[in-house]
XYZ file of C-alpha atoms in Angstrom:
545
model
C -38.921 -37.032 11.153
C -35.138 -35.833 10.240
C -35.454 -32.676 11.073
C -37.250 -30.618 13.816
C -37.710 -27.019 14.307
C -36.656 -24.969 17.560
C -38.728 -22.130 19.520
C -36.263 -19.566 17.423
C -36.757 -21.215 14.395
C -33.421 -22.999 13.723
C -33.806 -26.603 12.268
C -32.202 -29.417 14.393
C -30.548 -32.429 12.124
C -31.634 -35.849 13.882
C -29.321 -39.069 12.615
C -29.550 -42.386 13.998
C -25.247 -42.477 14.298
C -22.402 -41.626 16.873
C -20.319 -39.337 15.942
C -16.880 -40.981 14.687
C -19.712 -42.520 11.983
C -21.273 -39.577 11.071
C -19.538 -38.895 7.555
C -20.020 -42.076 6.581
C -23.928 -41.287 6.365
C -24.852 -40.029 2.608
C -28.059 -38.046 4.120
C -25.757 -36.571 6.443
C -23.181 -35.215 3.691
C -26.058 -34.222 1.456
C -27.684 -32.096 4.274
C -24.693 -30.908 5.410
C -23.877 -29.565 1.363
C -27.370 -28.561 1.090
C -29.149 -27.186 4.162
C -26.120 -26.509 6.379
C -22.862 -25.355 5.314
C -24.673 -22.922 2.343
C -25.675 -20.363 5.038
C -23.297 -20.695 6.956
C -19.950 -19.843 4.793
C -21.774 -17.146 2.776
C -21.571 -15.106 6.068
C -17.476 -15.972 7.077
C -14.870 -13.491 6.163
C -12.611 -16.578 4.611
C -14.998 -17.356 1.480
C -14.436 -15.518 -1.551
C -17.270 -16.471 -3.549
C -19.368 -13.406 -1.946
C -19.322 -11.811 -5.418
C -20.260 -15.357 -7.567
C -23.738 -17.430 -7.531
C -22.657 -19.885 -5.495
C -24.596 -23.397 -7.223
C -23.737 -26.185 -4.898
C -21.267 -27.694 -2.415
C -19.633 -30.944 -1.929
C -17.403 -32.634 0.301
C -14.730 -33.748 -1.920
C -12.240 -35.530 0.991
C -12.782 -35.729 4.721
C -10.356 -37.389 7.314
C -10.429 -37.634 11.243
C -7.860 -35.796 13.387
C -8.295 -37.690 16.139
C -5.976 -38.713 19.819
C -6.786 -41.002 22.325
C -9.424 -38.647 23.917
C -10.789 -36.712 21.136
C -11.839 -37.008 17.287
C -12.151 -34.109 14.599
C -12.722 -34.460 11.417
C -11.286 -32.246 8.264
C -13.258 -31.729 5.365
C -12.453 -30.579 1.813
C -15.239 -28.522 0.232
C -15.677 -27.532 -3.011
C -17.785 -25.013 -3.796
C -19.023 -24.629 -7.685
C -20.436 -21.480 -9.139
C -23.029 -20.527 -11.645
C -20.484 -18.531 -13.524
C -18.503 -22.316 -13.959
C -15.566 -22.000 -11.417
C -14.675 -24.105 -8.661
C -13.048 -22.782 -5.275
C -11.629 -25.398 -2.463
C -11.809 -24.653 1.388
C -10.548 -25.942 4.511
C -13.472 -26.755 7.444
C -12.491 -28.557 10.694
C -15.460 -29.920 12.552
C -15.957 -30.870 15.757
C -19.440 -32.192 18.181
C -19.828 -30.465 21.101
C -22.812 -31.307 23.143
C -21.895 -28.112 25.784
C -23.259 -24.890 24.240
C -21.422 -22.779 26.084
C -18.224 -23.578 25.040
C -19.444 -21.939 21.550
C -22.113 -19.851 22.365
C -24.151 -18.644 19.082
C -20.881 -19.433 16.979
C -22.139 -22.899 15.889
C -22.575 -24.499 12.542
C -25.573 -26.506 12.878
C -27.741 -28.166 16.368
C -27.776 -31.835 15.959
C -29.251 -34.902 17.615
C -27.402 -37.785 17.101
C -28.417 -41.256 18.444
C -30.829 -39.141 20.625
C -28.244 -37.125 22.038
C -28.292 -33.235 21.677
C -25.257 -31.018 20.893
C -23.730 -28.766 18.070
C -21.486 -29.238 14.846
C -18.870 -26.143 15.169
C -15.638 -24.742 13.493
C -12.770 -27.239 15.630
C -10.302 -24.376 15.667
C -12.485 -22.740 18.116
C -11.985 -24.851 20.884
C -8.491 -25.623 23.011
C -8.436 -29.353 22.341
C -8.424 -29.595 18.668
C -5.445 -26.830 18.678
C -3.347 -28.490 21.082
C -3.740 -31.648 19.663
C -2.589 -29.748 15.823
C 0.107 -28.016 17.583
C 1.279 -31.420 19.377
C 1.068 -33.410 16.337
C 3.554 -30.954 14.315
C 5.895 -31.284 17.627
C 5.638 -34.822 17.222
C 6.655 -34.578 13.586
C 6.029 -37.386 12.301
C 5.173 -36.794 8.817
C 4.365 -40.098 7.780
C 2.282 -41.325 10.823
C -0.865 -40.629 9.859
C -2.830 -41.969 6.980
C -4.259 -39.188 5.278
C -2.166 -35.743 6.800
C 1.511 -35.291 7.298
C 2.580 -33.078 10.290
C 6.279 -31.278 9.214
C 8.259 -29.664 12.337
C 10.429 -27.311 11.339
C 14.471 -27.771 12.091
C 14.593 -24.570 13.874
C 11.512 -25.372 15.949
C 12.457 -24.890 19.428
C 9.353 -25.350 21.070
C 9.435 -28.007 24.446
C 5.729 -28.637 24.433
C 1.736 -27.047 24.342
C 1.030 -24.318 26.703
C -1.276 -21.898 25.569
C -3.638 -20.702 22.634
C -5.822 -18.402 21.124
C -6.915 -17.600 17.569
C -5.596 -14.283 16.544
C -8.014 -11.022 16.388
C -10.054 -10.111 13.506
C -10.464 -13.016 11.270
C -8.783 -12.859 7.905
C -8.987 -14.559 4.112
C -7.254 -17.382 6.478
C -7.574 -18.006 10.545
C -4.201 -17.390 12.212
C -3.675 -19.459 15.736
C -1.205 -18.207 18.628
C 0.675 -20.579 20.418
C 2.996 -19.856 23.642
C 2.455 -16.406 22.186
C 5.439 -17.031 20.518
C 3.978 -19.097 17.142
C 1.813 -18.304 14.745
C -0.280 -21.245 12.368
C -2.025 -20.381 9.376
C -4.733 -22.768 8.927
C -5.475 -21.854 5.126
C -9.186 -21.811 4.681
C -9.136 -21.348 1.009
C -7.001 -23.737 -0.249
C -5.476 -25.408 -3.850
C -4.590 -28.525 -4.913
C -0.494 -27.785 -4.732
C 1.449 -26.872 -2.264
C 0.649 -23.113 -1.161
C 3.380 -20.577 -2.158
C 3.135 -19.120 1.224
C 4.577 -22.540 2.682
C 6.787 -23.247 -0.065
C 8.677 -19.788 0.278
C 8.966 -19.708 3.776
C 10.289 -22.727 3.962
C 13.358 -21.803 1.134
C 13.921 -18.597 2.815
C 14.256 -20.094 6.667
C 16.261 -22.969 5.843
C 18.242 -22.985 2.559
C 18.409 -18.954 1.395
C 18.381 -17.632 5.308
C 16.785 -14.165 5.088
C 16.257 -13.114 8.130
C 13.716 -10.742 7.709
C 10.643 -12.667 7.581
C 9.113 -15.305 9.937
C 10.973 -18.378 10.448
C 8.957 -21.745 9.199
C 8.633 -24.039 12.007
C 6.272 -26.515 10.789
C 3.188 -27.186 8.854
C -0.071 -29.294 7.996
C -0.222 -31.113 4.418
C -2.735 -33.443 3.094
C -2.170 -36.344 0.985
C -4.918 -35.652 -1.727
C -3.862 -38.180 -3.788
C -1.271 -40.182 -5.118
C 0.141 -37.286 -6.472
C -1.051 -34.819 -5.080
C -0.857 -32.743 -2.142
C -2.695 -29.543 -0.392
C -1.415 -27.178 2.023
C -3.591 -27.258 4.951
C -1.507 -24.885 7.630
C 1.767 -22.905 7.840
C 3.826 -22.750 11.455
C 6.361 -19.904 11.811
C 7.301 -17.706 14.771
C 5.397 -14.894 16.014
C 7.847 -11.400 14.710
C 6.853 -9.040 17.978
C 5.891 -5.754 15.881
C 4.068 -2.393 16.310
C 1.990 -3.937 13.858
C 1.904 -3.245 9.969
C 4.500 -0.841 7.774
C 0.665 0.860 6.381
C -0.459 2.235 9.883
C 3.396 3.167 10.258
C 3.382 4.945 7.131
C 0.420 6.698 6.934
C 0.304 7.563 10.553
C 3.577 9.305 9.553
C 2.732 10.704 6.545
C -0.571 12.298 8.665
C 1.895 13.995 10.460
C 3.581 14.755 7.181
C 1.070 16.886 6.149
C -0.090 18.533 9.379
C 3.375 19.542 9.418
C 3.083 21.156 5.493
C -0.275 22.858 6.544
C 1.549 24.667 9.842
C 4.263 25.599 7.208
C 2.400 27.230 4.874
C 5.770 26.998 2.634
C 5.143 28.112 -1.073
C 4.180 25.138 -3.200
C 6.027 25.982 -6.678
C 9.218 25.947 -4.642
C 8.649 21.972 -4.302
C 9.538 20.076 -6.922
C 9.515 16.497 -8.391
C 11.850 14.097 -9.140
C 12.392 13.112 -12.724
C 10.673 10.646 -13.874
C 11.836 7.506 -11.956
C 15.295 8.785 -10.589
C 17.536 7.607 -8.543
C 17.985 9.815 -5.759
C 20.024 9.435 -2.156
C 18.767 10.474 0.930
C 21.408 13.195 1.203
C 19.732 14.551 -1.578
C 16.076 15.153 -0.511
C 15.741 19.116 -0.942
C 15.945 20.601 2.250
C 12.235 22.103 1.268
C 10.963 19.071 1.713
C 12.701 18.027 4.523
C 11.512 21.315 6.246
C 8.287 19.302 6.556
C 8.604 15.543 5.813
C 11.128 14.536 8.655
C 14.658 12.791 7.343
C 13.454 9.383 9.221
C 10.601 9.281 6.881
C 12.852 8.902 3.694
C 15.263 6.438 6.053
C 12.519 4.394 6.829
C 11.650 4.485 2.995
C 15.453 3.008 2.484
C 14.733 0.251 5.323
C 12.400 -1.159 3.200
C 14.246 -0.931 0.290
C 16.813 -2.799 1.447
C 14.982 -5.521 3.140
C 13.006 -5.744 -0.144
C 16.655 -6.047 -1.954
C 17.885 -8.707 0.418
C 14.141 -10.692 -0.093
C 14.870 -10.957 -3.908
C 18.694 -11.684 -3.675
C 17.721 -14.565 -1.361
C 15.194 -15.989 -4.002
C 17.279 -15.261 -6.688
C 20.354 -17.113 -5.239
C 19.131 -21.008 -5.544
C 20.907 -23.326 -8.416
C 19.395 -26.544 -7.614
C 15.925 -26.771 -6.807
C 14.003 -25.760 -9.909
C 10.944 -24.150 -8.009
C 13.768 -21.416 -7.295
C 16.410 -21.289 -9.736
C 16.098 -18.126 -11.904
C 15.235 -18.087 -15.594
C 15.795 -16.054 -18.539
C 12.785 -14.387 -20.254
C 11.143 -16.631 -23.025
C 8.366 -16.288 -25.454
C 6.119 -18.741 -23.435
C 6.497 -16.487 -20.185
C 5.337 -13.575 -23.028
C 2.439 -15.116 -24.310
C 1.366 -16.390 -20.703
C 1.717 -12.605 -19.802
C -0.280 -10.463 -22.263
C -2.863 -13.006 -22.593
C -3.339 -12.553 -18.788
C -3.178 -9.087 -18.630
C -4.766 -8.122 -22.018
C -7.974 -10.594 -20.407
C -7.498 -8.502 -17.146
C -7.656 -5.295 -18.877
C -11.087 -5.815 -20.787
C -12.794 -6.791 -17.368
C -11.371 -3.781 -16.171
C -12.702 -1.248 -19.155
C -15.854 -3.150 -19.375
C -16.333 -2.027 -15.292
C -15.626 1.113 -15.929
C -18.452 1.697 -18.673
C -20.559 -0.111 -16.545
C -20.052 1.958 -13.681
C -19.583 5.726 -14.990
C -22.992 6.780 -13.845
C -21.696 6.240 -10.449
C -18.329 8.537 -11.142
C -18.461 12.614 -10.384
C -15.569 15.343 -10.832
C -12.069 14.537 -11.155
C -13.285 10.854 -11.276
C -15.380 11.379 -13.922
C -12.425 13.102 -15.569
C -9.868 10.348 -15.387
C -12.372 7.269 -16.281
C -13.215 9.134 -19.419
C -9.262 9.747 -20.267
C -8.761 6.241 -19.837
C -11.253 5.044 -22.089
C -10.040 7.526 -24.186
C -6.305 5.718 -23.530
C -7.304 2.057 -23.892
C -5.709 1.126 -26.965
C -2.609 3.175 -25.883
C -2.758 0.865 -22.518
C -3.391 -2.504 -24.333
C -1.033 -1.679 -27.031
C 1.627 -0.738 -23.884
C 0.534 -4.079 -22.461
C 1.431 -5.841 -25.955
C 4.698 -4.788 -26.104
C 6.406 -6.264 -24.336
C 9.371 -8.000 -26.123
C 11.360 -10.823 -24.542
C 14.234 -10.586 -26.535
C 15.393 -6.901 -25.257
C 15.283 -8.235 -22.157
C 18.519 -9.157 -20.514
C 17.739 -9.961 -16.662
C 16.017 -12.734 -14.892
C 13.062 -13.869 -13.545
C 12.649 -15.258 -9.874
C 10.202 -16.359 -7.921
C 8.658 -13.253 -6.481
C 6.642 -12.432 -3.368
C 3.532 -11.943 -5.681
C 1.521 -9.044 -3.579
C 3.719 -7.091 -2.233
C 2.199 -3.841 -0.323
C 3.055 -2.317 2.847
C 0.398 -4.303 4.489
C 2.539 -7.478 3.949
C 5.360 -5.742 6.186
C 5.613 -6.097 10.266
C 7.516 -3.240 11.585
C 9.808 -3.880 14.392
C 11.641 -0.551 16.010
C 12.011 1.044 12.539
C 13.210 -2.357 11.095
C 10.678 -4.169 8.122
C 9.319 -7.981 7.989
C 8.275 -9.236 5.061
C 5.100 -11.756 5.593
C 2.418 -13.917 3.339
C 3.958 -15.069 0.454
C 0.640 -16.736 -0.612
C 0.522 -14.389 -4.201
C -2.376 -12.362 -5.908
C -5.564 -13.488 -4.672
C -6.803 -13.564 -7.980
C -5.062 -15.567 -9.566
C -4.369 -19.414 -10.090
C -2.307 -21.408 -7.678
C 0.057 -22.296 -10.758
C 0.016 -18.427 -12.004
C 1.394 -17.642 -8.473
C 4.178 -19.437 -9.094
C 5.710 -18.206 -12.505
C 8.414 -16.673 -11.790
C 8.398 -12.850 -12.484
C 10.770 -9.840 -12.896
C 11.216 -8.786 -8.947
C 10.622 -5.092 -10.103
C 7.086 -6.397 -9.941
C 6.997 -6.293 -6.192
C 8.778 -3.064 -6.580
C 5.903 -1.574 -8.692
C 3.646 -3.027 -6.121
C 5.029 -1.165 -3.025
C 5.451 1.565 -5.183
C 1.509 1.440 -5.999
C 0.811 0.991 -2.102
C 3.077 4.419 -1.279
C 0.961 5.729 -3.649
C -2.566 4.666 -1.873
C -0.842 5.480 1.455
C -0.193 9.364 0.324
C -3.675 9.696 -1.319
C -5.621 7.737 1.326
C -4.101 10.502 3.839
C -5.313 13.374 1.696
C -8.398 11.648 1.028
C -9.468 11.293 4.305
C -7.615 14.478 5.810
C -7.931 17.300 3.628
C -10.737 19.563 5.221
C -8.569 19.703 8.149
C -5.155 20.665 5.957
C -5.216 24.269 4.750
C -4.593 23.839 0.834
C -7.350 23.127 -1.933
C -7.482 19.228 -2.738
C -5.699 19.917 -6.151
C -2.955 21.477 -4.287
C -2.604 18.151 -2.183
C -2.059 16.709 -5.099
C 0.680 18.306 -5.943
C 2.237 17.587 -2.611
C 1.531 13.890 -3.202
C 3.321 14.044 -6.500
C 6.093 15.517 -5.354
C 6.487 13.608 -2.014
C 5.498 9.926 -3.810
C 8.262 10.881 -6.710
C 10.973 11.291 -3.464
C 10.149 7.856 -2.120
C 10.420 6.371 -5.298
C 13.953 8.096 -5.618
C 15.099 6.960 -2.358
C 13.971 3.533 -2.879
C 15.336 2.695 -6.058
C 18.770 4.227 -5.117
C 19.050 1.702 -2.254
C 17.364 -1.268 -3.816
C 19.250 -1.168 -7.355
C 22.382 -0.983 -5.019
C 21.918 -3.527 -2.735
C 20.680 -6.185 -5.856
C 23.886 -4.819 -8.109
C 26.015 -5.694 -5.861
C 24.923 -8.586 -5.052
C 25.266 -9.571 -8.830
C 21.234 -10.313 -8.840
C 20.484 -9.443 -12.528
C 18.002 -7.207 -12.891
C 19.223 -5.415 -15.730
C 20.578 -2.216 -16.853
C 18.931 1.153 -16.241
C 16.528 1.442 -19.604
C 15.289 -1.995 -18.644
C 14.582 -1.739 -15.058
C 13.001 1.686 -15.946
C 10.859 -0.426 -18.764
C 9.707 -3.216 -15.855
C 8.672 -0.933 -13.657
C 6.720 1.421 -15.799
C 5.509 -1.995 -17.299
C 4.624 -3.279 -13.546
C 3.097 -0.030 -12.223
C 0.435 -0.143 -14.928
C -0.526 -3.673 -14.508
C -0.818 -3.167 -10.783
C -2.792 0.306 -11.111
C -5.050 -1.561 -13.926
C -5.620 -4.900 -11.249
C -6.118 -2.432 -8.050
C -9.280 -0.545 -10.517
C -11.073 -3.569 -10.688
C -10.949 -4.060 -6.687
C -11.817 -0.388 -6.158
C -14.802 -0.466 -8.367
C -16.352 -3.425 -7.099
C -15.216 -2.773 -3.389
C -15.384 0.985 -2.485
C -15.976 3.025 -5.675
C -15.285 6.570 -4.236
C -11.340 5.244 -4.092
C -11.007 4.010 -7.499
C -9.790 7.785 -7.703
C -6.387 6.737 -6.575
C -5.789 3.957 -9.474
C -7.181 6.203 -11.596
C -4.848 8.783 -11.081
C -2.069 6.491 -10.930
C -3.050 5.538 -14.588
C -3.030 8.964 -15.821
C -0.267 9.599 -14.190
C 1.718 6.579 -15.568
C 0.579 7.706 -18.790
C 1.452 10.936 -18.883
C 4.818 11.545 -16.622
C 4.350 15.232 -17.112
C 4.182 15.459 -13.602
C 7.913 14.695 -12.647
C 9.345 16.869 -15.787
């Protein structure tokens, strides 16, 4: 018998092998595809397939980690899917024959050559991360066979001394070091080198922004002759008060139990125009009554670390990953055909799920559909050859919960792009205003998520809020852009003139309200309000008149 069953009805895999032979048995690999690793990632916050029919795995590269007193092994998984897609992840393994090192957090019991112990994740024991973190000290990159260890030049570290893997686990698993590192071991992972990586590396040594963590190292495996993937990402670990979202809404909470105390009378507030520049000097004192000034400086903060992000990856002239570009047909046809594809999913899920829609929801899922060939002809027009600025590479997802914020200073973090799409995709380079649109958008989910999940305790109606949010979001937006087109102007990073930037952005902000439906409606339905109303609202701009 292979296989035997224990009192609480797990299986235990018996192989007549050590250990360091183990993946060289084809029962082994086939069991482990089939009967082992199946369960076991479906449950782990790192796989994205949850959504898919997952229809089988395979190993598709494995390679020890191993030092004079212990061997790992690395394996490269690829997952395929019914709906014919592949996805690649990252899985260290270890043998432990000690259960209590792991507890219940093993991948499978084995038996092998008689003797009893446990397959489990590496990264959860001390060993295999000292040994990762001592091998990118060591930094020798061409060493070892298979995996090339990089140490960073401003990697300061003298040696191991302590580490843990970092709270909640992510999309990827993050391990502390000295508590003063940080790897990224990517879990999902591409066959290129991951933006995240690439980026950090550009911006710590060659374009030296200093608001962002810097690279100190990383993990890349030689996939073939030509090809490489990114297997971890070393930088230092930014001390923060944790992300720029809790820091905004937690202000903006106080924001409006501040407005509800006031009772002032809303038709004295009023909006911006439509996409204004505006200076903080020139917040209405009505506002400022009950959203404090540091609010709107904090919203300039950001602004101009966001500037100084995009003037640092607009600045290269050599290395063609970064050097800027002009607009060109091929970008334009690459770009509608992408979002135009994008759009569709997105109508088709909202006439799937209307039944599920109510109210004001109701309201603004029927206006779109009554919109759609106003939004895909918007989406179609965009024409190259008005455009005068350039494209860059971009930070790709930009929201506040890609921000550290340090005593009222902002870090900009995970340059790894949109999750869905393509490794290659994540690396066109793009007008920056999209990030701008996308911080806009988050602003936007920050204000509403507050009212959302506040307003019985606020003493207005809920359409009332709304108002408020208008008004408030269309004062961000002002400050923002006053500080942001400065800062880039004068650093001669062409973005364009005025009309265009003002054509980008409205351009951006619909693409990232249209992407951020689909998540809503297949995440958490009751908030696909907020892109909703950022749609109409897009649409319509009646709002800031």
């Amino acid at each position: 018998m292979n296989q035997e069953q224990e009192i609480d009805g797990r299986i235990v895999f018996k192989y007549d092998t050590g250990w360091k032979e183990l993946l060289e048995s084809d029962r082994f690999k086939k069991e482990l595809c089939e009967d082992i690793l199946e369960p076991y990632i479906l449950n782990k916050r790192w796989y994205g397939g949850k959504a898919s029919a997952l229809k089988y795995i395979e190993v598709i590269d494995s390679f020890p980690i191993e030092d004079e007193v212990d061997t790992f092994y690395g394996i490269v998984l690829e997952v395929n899917f019914r709906e014919a897609f592949v996805h690649n992840y990252f899985l260290p393994i270890a043998f432990v024959t000690d259960q209590e090192v792991v507890g219940d957090k093993f991948i499978a019991h084995l038996k092998l050559n008689g003797t009893s112990g446990f397959i489990v994740d590496a990264l959860l024991l001390e060993s295999f991360r000292k040994q990762i973190f001592e091998k990118i000290l060591e930094g020798e990159k061409y060493r070892y066979k298979e995996v090339a260890y990089r140490r960073g030049r401003s990697n300061q570290s003298q040696g191991y001394k302590s580490s843990r893997l970092m709270g909640v686990e992510q999309s990827n698993t993050s391990i502390i070091y000295n508590d003063k590192y940080i790897l990224k071991i990517f879990r999902r992972v591409y066959v290129d080198e991951n933006p995240d990586y690439e980026i950090s590396k550009y911006l710590t040594a060659k374009a030296l922004f200093n608001n962002t963590p810097k690279y100190l190292g990383s993990i890349t495996l030689k996939f073939s002759d030509k090809n490489v993937i990114t297997l971890g990402l070393m930088q230092e670990l930014v001390p923060n008060q944790g992300d720029a979202w809790e820091y905004f809404v937690h202000n903006l909470k106080l924001t409006f139990e501040e407005l509800s105390r006031q009772q002032p009378k809303l038709e004295t507030l009023r909006a911006t125009k439509y996409l204004e520049q505006i200076s903080i000097t020139d917040v209405p004192a009505s506002i400022l009554a009950w959203c404090p000034i540091e609010f709107f400086e904090d919203v300039s903060q950001l602004a101009l670390r966001t500037a100084q992000m995009h003037i640092a990856l607009g600045q290269e002239r050599i290395n063609t990953a970064f050097t800027p570009q002009a607009f060109s047909n091929d970008y334009s046809v690459w770009l509608k055909n992408r979002l135009i594809y994008q759009f569709e999913n997105r109508i088709n899920l909202v006439e799937n799920n209307l039944h599920k829609l109510d109210g004001l929801q109701l309201e603004l899922a029927n206006e779109l559909l009554s919109k759609k060939k106003i939004i895909r002809k918007q989406f179609l027009d965009f024409d190259e050859t008005m455009l005068k600025s350039e494209r860059l590479r971009i930070h790709g997802d930009y929201h506040l919960g890609q921000v550290l914020v340090q005593d009222r200073d902002f870090f900009i973090i995970d340059f790894e792009g949109e999750p869905e799409s393509t490794i290659r995709d994540r690396k066109v380079k793009q007008p920056p205003i999209k990030d701008i649109a996308g911080i806009f958008r988050s602003f936007n989910y920050a204000i509403y998520a507050t009212v959302f999940n506040n307003h019985e305790s606020y003493d207005f109606e809920l359409e009332e809020l709304f108002e408020v949010a208008d008004v408030l979001y269309s004062h961000i937006i002002g400050v923002f852009l006053k500080t942001y087109i400065n800062e880039v102007q004068t650093a001669n990073l062409n973005i364009g003139y005025i009309k265009e930037i003002e054509f980008l952005l409205q351009y951006c902000l619909l693409e990232k309200a249209v992407y951020e439906l689909g998540y809503e409606l297949n995440a958490r339905p009751r908030w696909a309000i907020i892109p909703l109303k950022g749609i109409s609202n897009i649409l319509n701009q009646q709002h800031y008149e």
